[in-house]
Short mmCIF file of C-alpha atoms in Angstrom, two decimals:
data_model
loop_
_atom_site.label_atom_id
_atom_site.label_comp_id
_atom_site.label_asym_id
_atom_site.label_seq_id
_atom_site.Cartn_x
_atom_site.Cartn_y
_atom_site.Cartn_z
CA UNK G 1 0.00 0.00 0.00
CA UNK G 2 2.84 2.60 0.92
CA UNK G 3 5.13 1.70 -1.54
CA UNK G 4 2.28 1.77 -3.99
CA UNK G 5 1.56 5.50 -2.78
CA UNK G 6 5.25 6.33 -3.40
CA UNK G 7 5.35 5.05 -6.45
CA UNK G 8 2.59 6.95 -7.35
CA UNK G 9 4.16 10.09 -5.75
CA UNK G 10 7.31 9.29 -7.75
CA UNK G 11 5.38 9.10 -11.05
CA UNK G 12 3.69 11.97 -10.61
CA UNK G 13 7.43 13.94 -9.80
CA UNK G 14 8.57 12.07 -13.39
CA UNK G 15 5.86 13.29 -15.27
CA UNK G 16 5.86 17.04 -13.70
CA UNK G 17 10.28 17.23 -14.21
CA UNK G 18 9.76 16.12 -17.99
CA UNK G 19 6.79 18.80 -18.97
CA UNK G 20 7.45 21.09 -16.06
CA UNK G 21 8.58 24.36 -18.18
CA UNK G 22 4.75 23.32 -19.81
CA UNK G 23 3.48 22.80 -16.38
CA UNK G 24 4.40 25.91 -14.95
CA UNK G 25 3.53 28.36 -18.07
CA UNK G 26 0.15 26.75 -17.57
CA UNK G 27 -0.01 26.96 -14.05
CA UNK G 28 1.09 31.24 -15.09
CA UNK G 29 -1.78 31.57 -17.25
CA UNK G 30 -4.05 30.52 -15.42
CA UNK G 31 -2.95 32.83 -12.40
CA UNK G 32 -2.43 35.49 -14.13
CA UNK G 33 -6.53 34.61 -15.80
CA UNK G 34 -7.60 34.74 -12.37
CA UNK G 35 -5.91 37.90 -11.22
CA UNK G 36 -7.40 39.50 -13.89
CA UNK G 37 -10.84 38.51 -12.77
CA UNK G 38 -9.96 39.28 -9.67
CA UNK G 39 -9.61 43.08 -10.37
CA UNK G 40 -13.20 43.02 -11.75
CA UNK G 41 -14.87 43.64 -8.52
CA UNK G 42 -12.02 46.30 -7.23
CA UNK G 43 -12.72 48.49 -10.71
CA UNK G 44 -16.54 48.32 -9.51
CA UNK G 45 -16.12 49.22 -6.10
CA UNK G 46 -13.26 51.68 -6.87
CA UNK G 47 -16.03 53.61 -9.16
CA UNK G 48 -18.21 53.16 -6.68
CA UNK G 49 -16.65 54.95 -4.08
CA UNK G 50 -15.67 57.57 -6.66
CA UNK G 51 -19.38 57.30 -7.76
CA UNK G 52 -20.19 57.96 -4.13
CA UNK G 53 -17.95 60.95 -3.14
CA UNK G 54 -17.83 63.06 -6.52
CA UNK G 55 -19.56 66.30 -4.82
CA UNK G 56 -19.39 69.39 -6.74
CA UNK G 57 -18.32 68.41 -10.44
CA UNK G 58 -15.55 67.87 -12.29
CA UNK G 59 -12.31 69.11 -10.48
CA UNK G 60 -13.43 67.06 -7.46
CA UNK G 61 -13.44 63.75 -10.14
CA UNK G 62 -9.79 64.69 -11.33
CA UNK G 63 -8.83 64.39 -7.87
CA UNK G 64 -10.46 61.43 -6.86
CA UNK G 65 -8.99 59.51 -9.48
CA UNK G 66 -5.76 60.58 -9.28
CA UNK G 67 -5.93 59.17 -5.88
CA UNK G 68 -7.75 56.25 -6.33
CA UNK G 69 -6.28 54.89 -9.71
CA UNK G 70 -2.71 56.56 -9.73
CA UNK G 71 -1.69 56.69 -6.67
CA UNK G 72 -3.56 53.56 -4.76
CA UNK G 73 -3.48 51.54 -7.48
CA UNK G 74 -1.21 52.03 -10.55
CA UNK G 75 -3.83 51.17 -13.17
CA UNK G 76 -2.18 54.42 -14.98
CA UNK G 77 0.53 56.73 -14.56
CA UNK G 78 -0.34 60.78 -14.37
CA UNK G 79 0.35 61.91 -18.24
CA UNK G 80 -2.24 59.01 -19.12
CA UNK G 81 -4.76 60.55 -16.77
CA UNK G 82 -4.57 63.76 -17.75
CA UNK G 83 -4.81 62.42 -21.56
CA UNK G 84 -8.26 60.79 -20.56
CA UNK G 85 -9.37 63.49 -18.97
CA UNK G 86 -8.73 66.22 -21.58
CA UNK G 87 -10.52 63.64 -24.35
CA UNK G 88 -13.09 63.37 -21.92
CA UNK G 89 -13.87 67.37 -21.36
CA UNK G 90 -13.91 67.18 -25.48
CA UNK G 91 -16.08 64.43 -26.31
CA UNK G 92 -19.62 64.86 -25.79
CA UNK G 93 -21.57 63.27 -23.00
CA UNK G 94 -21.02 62.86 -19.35
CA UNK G 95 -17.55 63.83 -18.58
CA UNK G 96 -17.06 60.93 -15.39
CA UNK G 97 -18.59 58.17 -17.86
CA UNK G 98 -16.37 58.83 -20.51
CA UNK G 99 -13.32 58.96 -17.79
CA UNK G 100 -14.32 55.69 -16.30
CA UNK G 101 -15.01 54.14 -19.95
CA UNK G 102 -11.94 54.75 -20.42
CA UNK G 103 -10.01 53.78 -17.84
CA UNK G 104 -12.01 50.80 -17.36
CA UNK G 105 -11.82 49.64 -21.15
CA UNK G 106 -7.61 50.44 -20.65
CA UNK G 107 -7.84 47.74 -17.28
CA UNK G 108 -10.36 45.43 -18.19
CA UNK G 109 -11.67 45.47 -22.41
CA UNK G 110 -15.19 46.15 -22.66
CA UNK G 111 -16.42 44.55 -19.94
CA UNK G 112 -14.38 47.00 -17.37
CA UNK G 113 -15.60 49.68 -19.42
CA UNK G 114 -19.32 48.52 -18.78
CA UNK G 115 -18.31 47.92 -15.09
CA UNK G 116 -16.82 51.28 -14.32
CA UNK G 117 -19.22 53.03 -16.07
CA UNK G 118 -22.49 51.51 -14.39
CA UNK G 119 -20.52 51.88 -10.70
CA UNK G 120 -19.92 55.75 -11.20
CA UNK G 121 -23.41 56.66 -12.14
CA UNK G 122 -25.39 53.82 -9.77
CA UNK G 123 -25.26 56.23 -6.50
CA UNK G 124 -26.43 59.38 -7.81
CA UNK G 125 -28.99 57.46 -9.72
CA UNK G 126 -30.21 55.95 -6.60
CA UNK G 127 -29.82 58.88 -4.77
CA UNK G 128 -31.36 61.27 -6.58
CA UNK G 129 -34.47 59.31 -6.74
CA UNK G 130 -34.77 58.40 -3.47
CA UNK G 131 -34.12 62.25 -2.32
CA UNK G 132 -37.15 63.68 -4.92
CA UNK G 133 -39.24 61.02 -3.59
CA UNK G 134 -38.83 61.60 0.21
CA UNK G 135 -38.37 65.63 0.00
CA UNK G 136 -40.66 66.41 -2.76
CA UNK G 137 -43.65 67.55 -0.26
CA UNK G 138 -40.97 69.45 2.34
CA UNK G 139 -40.35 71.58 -0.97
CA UNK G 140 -43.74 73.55 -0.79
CA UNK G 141 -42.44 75.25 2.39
CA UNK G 142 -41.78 78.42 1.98
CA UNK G 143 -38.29 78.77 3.46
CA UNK G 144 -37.34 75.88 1.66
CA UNK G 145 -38.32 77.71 -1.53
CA UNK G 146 -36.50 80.54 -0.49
CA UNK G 147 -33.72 78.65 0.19
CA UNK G 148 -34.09 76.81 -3.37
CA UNK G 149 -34.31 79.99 -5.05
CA UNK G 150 -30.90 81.16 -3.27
CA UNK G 151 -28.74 77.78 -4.14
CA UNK G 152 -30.31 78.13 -7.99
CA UNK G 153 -28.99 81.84 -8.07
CA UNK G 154 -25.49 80.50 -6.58
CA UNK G 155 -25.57 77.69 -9.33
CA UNK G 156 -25.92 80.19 -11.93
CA UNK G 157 -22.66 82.19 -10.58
CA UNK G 158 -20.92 78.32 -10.79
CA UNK G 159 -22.09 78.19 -14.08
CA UNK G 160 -20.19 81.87 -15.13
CA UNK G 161 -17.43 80.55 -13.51
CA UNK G 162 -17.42 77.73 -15.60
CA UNK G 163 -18.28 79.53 -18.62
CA UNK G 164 -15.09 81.50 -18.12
CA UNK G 165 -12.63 79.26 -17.34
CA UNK G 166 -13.79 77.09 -20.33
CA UNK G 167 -13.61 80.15 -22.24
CA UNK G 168 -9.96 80.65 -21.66
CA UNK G 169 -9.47 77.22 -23.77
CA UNK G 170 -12.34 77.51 -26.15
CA UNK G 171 -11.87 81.41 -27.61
CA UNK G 172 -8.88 82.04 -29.59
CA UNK G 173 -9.73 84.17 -32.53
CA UNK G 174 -12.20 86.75 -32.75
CA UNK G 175 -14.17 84.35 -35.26
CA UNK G 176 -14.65 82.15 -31.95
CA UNK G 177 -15.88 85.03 -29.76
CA UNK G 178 -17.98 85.92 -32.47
CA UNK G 179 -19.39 82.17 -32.73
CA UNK G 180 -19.79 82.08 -29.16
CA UNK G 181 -21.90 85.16 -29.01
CA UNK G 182 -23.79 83.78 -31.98
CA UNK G 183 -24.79 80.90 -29.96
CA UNK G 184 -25.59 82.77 -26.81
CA UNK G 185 -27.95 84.87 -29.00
CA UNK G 186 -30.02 82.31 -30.79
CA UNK G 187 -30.26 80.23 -27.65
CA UNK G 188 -31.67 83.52 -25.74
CA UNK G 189 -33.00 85.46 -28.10
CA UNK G 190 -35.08 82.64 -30.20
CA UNK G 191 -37.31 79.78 -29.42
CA UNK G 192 -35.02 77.75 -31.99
CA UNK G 193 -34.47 73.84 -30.86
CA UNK G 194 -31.40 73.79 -28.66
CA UNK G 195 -29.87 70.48 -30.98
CA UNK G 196 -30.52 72.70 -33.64
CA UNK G 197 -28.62 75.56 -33.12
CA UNK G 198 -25.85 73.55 -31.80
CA UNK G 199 -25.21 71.25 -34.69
CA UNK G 200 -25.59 75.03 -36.74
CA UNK G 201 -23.34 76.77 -34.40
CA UNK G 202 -20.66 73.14 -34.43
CA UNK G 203 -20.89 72.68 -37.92
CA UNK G 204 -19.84 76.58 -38.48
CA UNK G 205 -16.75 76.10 -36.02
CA UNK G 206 -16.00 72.75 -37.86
CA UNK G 207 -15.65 74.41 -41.47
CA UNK G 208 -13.99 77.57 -40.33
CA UNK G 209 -11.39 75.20 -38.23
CA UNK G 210 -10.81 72.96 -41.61
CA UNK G 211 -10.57 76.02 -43.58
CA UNK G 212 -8.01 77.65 -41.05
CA UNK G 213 -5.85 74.17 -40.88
CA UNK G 214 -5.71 73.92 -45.04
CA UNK G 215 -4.91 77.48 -45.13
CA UNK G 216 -2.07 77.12 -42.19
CA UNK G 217 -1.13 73.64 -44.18
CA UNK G 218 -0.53 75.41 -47.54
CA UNK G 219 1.29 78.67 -45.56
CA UNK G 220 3.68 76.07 -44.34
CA UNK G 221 4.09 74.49 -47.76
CA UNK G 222 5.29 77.71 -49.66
CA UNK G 223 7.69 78.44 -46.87
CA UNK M 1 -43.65 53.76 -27.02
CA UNK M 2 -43.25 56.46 -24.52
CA UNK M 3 -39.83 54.55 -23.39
CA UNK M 4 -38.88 54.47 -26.92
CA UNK M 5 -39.43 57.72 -27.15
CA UNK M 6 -37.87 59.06 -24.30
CA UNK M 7 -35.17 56.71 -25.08
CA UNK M 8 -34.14 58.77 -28.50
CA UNK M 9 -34.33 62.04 -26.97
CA UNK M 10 -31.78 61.17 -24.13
CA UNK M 11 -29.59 59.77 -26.32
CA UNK M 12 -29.92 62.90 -28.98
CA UNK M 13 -29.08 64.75 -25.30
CA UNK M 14 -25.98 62.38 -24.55
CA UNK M 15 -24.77 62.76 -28.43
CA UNK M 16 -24.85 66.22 -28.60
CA UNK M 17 -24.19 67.42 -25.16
CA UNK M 18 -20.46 69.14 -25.67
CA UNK M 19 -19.22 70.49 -22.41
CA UNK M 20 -20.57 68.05 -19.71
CA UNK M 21 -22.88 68.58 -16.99
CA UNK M 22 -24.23 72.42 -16.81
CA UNK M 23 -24.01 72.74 -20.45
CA UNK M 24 -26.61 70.08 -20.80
CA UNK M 25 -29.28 72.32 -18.72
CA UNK M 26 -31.05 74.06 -21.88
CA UNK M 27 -31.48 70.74 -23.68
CA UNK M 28 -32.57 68.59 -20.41
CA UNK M 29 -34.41 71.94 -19.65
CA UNK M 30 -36.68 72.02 -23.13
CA UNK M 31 -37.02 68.03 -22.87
CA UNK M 32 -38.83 68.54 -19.14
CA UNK M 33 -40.49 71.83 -20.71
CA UNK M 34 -41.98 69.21 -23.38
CA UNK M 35 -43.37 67.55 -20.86
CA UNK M 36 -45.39 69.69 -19.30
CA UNK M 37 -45.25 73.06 -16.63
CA UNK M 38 -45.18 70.98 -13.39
CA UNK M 39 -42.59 68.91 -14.67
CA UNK M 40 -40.58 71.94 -15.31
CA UNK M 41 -40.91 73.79 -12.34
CA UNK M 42 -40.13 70.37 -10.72
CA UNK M 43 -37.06 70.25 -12.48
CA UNK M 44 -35.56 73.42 -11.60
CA UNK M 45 -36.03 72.53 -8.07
CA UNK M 46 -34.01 68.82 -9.08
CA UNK M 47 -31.15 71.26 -10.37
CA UNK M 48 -30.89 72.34 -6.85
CA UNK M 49 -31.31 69.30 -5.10
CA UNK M 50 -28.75 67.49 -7.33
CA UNK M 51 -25.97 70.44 -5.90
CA UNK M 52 -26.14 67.69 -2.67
CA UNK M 53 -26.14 64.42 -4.27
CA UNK M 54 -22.29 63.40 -5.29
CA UNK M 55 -21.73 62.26 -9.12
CA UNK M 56 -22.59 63.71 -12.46
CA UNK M 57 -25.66 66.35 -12.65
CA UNK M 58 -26.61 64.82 -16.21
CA UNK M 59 -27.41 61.66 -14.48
CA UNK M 60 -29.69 63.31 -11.49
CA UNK M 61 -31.75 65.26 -14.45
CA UNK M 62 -32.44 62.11 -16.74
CA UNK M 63 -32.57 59.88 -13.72
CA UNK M 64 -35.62 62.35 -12.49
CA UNK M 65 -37.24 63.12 -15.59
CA UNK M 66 -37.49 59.57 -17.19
CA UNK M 67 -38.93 58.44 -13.81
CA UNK M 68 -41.19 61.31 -14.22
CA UNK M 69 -42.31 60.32 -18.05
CA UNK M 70 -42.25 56.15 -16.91
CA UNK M 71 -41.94 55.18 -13.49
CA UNK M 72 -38.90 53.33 -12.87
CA UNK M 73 -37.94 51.99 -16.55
CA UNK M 74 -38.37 55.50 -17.75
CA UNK M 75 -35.56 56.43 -15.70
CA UNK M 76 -33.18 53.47 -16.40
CA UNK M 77 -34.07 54.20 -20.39
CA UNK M 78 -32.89 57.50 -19.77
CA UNK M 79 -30.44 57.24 -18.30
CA UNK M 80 -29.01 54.38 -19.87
CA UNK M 81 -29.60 56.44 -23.55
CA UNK M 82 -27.91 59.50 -22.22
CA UNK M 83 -24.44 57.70 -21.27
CA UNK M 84 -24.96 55.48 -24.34
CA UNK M 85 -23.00 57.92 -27.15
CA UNK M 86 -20.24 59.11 -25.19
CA UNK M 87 -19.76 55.43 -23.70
CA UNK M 88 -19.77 54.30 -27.35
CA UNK M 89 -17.35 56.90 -28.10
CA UNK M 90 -14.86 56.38 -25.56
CA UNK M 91 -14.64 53.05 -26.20
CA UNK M 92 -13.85 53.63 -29.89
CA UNK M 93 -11.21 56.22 -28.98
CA UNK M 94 -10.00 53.84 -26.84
CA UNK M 95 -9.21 51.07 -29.31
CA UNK M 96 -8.04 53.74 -32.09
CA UNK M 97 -6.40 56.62 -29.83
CA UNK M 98 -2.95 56.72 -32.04
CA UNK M 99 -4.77 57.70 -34.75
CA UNK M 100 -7.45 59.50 -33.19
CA UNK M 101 -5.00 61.63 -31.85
CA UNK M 102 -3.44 62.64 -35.22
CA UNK M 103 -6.66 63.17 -37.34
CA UNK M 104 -7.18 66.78 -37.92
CA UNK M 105 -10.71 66.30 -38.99
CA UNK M 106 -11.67 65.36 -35.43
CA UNK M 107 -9.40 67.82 -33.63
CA UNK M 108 -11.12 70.59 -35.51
CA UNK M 109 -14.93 69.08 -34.99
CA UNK M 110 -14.18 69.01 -31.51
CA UNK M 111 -12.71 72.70 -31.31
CA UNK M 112 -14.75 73.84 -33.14
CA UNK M 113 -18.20 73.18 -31.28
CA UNK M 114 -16.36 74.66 -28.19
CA UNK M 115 -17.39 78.20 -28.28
CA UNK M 116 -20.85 77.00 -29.12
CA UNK M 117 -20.42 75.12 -25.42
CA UNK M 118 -20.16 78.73 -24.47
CA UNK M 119 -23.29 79.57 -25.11
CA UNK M 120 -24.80 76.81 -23.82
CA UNK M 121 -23.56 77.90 -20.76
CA UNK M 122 -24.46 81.38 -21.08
CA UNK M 123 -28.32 79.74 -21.45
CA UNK M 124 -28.00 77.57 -19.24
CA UNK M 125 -27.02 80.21 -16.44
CA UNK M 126 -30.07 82.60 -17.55
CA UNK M 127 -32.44 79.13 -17.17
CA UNK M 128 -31.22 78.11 -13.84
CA UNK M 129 -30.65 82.17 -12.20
CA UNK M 130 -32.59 84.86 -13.67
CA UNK M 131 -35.67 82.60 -15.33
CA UNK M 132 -37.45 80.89 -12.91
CA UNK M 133 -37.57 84.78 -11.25
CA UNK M 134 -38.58 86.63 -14.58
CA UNK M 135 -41.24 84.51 -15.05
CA UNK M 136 -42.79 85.76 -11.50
CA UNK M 137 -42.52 88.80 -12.02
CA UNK M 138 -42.74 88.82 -15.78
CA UNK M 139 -40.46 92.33 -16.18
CA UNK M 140 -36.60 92.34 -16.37
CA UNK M 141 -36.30 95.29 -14.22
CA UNK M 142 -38.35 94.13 -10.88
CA UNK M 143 -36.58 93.90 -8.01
CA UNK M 144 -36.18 90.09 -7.33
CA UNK M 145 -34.53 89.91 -10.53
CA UNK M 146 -32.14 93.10 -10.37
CA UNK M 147 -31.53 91.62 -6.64
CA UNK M 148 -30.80 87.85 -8.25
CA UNK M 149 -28.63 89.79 -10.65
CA UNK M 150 -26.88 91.34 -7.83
CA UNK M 151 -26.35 88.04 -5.89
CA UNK M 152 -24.74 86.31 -8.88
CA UNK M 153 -22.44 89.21 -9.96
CA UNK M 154 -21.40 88.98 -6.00
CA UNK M 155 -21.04 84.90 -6.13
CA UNK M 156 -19.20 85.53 -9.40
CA UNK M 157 -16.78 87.92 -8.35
CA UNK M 158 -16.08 85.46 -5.19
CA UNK M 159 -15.15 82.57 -7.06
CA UNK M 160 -13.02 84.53 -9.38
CA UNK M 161 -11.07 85.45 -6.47
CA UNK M 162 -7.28 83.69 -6.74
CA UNK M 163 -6.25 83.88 -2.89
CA UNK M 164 -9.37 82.26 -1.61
CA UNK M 165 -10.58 78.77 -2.82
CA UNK M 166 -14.27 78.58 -1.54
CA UNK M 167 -15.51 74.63 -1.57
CA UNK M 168 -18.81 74.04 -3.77
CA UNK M 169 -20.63 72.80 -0.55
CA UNK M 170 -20.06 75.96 1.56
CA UNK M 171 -20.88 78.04 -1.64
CA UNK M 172 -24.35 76.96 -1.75
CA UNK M 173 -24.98 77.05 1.68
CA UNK M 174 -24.43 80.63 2.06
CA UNK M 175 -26.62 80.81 -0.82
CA UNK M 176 -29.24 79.08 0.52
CA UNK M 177 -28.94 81.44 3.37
CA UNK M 178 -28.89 84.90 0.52
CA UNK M 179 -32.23 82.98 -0.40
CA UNK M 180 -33.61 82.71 2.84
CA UNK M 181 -32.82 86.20 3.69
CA UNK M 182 -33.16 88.42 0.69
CA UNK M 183 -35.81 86.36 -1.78
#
């Protein structure tokens, strides 16, 4: 019986010296399968908690994942963040969800983009429709409106702070003042559909911007 | 067919939005304005509510009006169609972002719809501020609206200030207190 075991034992040895460079690369992949898995649940919860603690917009979501996915974590180094995040201000769409797309499709393929994504916008979807729900009738009071009408005017000074910092990057020529104020206007001063005027006002800034790049292209061929 | 519908319009919202969260107000604005007054007084008050709850605003607003327009899938619809483009997007830039990076085509779509973000912003300021006030009063020069002008011009100049940093949260509080006080 025991010297059957051994021999067993001994086999087994044979077998795992003569294939063990095959033995061990397989024994790698699979590891290195499951760690991959593993880091599944830790993008979800890290967007989670990011989901969970983004007060106050954008600068605060910089932050948090500089912390949480540079500095805790090493999914990225700091040029690649800041890369992401100046695509992200471009594109259209929710600036956090195209951040966490991003970095989530970099860690994971399209399932860590899915992942991240739906973990970042789960709270304030939950919270926000648990808070209308419970508050909606405390809203009638009149202090509360008065308080309401207060934050809403202090939202709208956020807003023109916004408005000029992103008009620092956004206004370079007059042509882009001028199609700035054109916007402004029609949006104000006209009923037109908002998608409307923004294609218009877009599709101006994307002709005069392929115009000025041909014309800049040809300048530098003659020189 | 009303999720269908509401489906379409979010995603026209998250395909077209330039600019992120405030710059979405005027077109999440007319969408709650389409359906109906209540919903759009409703949703002002939302734009003040969301200041508290952490995460992107463009998520409170569709979250709130699709559950609004169709109970609880209305909401998921929404906001699932308003994160759908830019998802979409990211995930293509993503895979191609060499070449993305070097196509001048895109680089000068993408500048050039940014001064039109301005205005968006510029609306989207006058919706949330000096509208819900001029529509009281009906008359640009009452005085709730020269004092709302007034309070914005004053939170303006504070956050412009370089020595002091003023958090988001405190902001709003002392606004809420302007509100209670003055409004």
């Amino acid at each position: 019986m025991f010297c059957r075991r051994r021999n067993f034992v001994v086999l087994i040895l044979f077998c795992y010296n003569n294939h063990r460079e095959r033995f061990e690369k397989q024994l790698g992949e699979v590891a290195e399968v499951v760690m991959k898995a593993m880091e599944l649940p830790e993008l979800f919860a890290v967007f989670l908690k990011i989901g969970c603690l983004a007060f106050g917009g954008g600068y605060t979501v910089i932050a948090l994942l500089q912390k949480e996915t540079v500095e805790a974590r090493g999914w990225l180094d700091n040029n690649e963040l800041t890369d992401i995040m100046a695509i992200s201000q471009t594109l259209p769409g929710i600036i956090t969800v195209n951040a966490a797309t991003m970095i989530g499709y970099r860690r994971q393929g399209l399932v860590g983009a899915t992942l991240a994504t739906a973990a970042s916008i789960l709270p304030t979807f939950i919270l926000i429709l648990v808070l209308t729900h419970m508050a909606w009738g405390f809203t009638d009071n009149p202090l509360v409106r008065k308080a309401f009408t207060g934050i809403l005017l202090g939202v709208a000074a956020l807003i023109l702070n916004t408005l000029r910092k992103t008009g620092k990057t956004a206004v370079n020529t007059y042509a882009d003042g001028l199609l700035a104020l054109f916007t402004t206007v029609l949006l104000l001063g006209t009923g037109l559909n908002v998608a409307l005027v923004i294609l218009l006002a877009g599709g101006l800034g994307w002709v005069k911007n392929l115009y000025a790049e041909k014309r800049g292209a040809k300048k530098h061929g003659t020189d | 067919m009303a999720l269908i519908n509401l489906f379409m319009v979010f995603m026209k919202i998250g395909a077209l939005g330039f600019g992120g969260g405030y710059a979405m107000i005027p077109f999440l604005e007319a969408e709650a304005a389409a359906h109906g007054r209540v919903l759009l007084e409703n949703y002002i008050k939302v734009i003040a509510m969301a200041q508290v709850v952490p995460g992107p605003f463009a998520v409170d607003s569709s979250a709130y009006i699709g559950f609004e327009a169709a109970g609880i899938p209305g909401a998921l619809a929404a906001t699932f169609a308003i994160c759908l483009p830019s998802f979409a997007a990211s995930v293509i830039i993503s895979k191609f972002y060499a070449q993305f990076k070097t196509n001048t085509g895109i680089k000068a779509l993408l500048d050039g719809v940014k001064p039109a973000v301005l205005g968006l912003l510029a609306s989207a300021a006058y919706i949330i501020g000096v509208k819900p006030l001029y529509e009281l009063s009906h008359s640009l020069a009452s005085l709730t609206v020269l004092k709302a002008f007034l309070a914005i011009a004053c939170g303006y100049f504070a956050l412009t200030q370089k020595r002091v940093r003023i958090g988001t949260l405190a902001f709003l509080t002392v606004f809420a207190l302007v509100g209670i006080l003055f409004f």
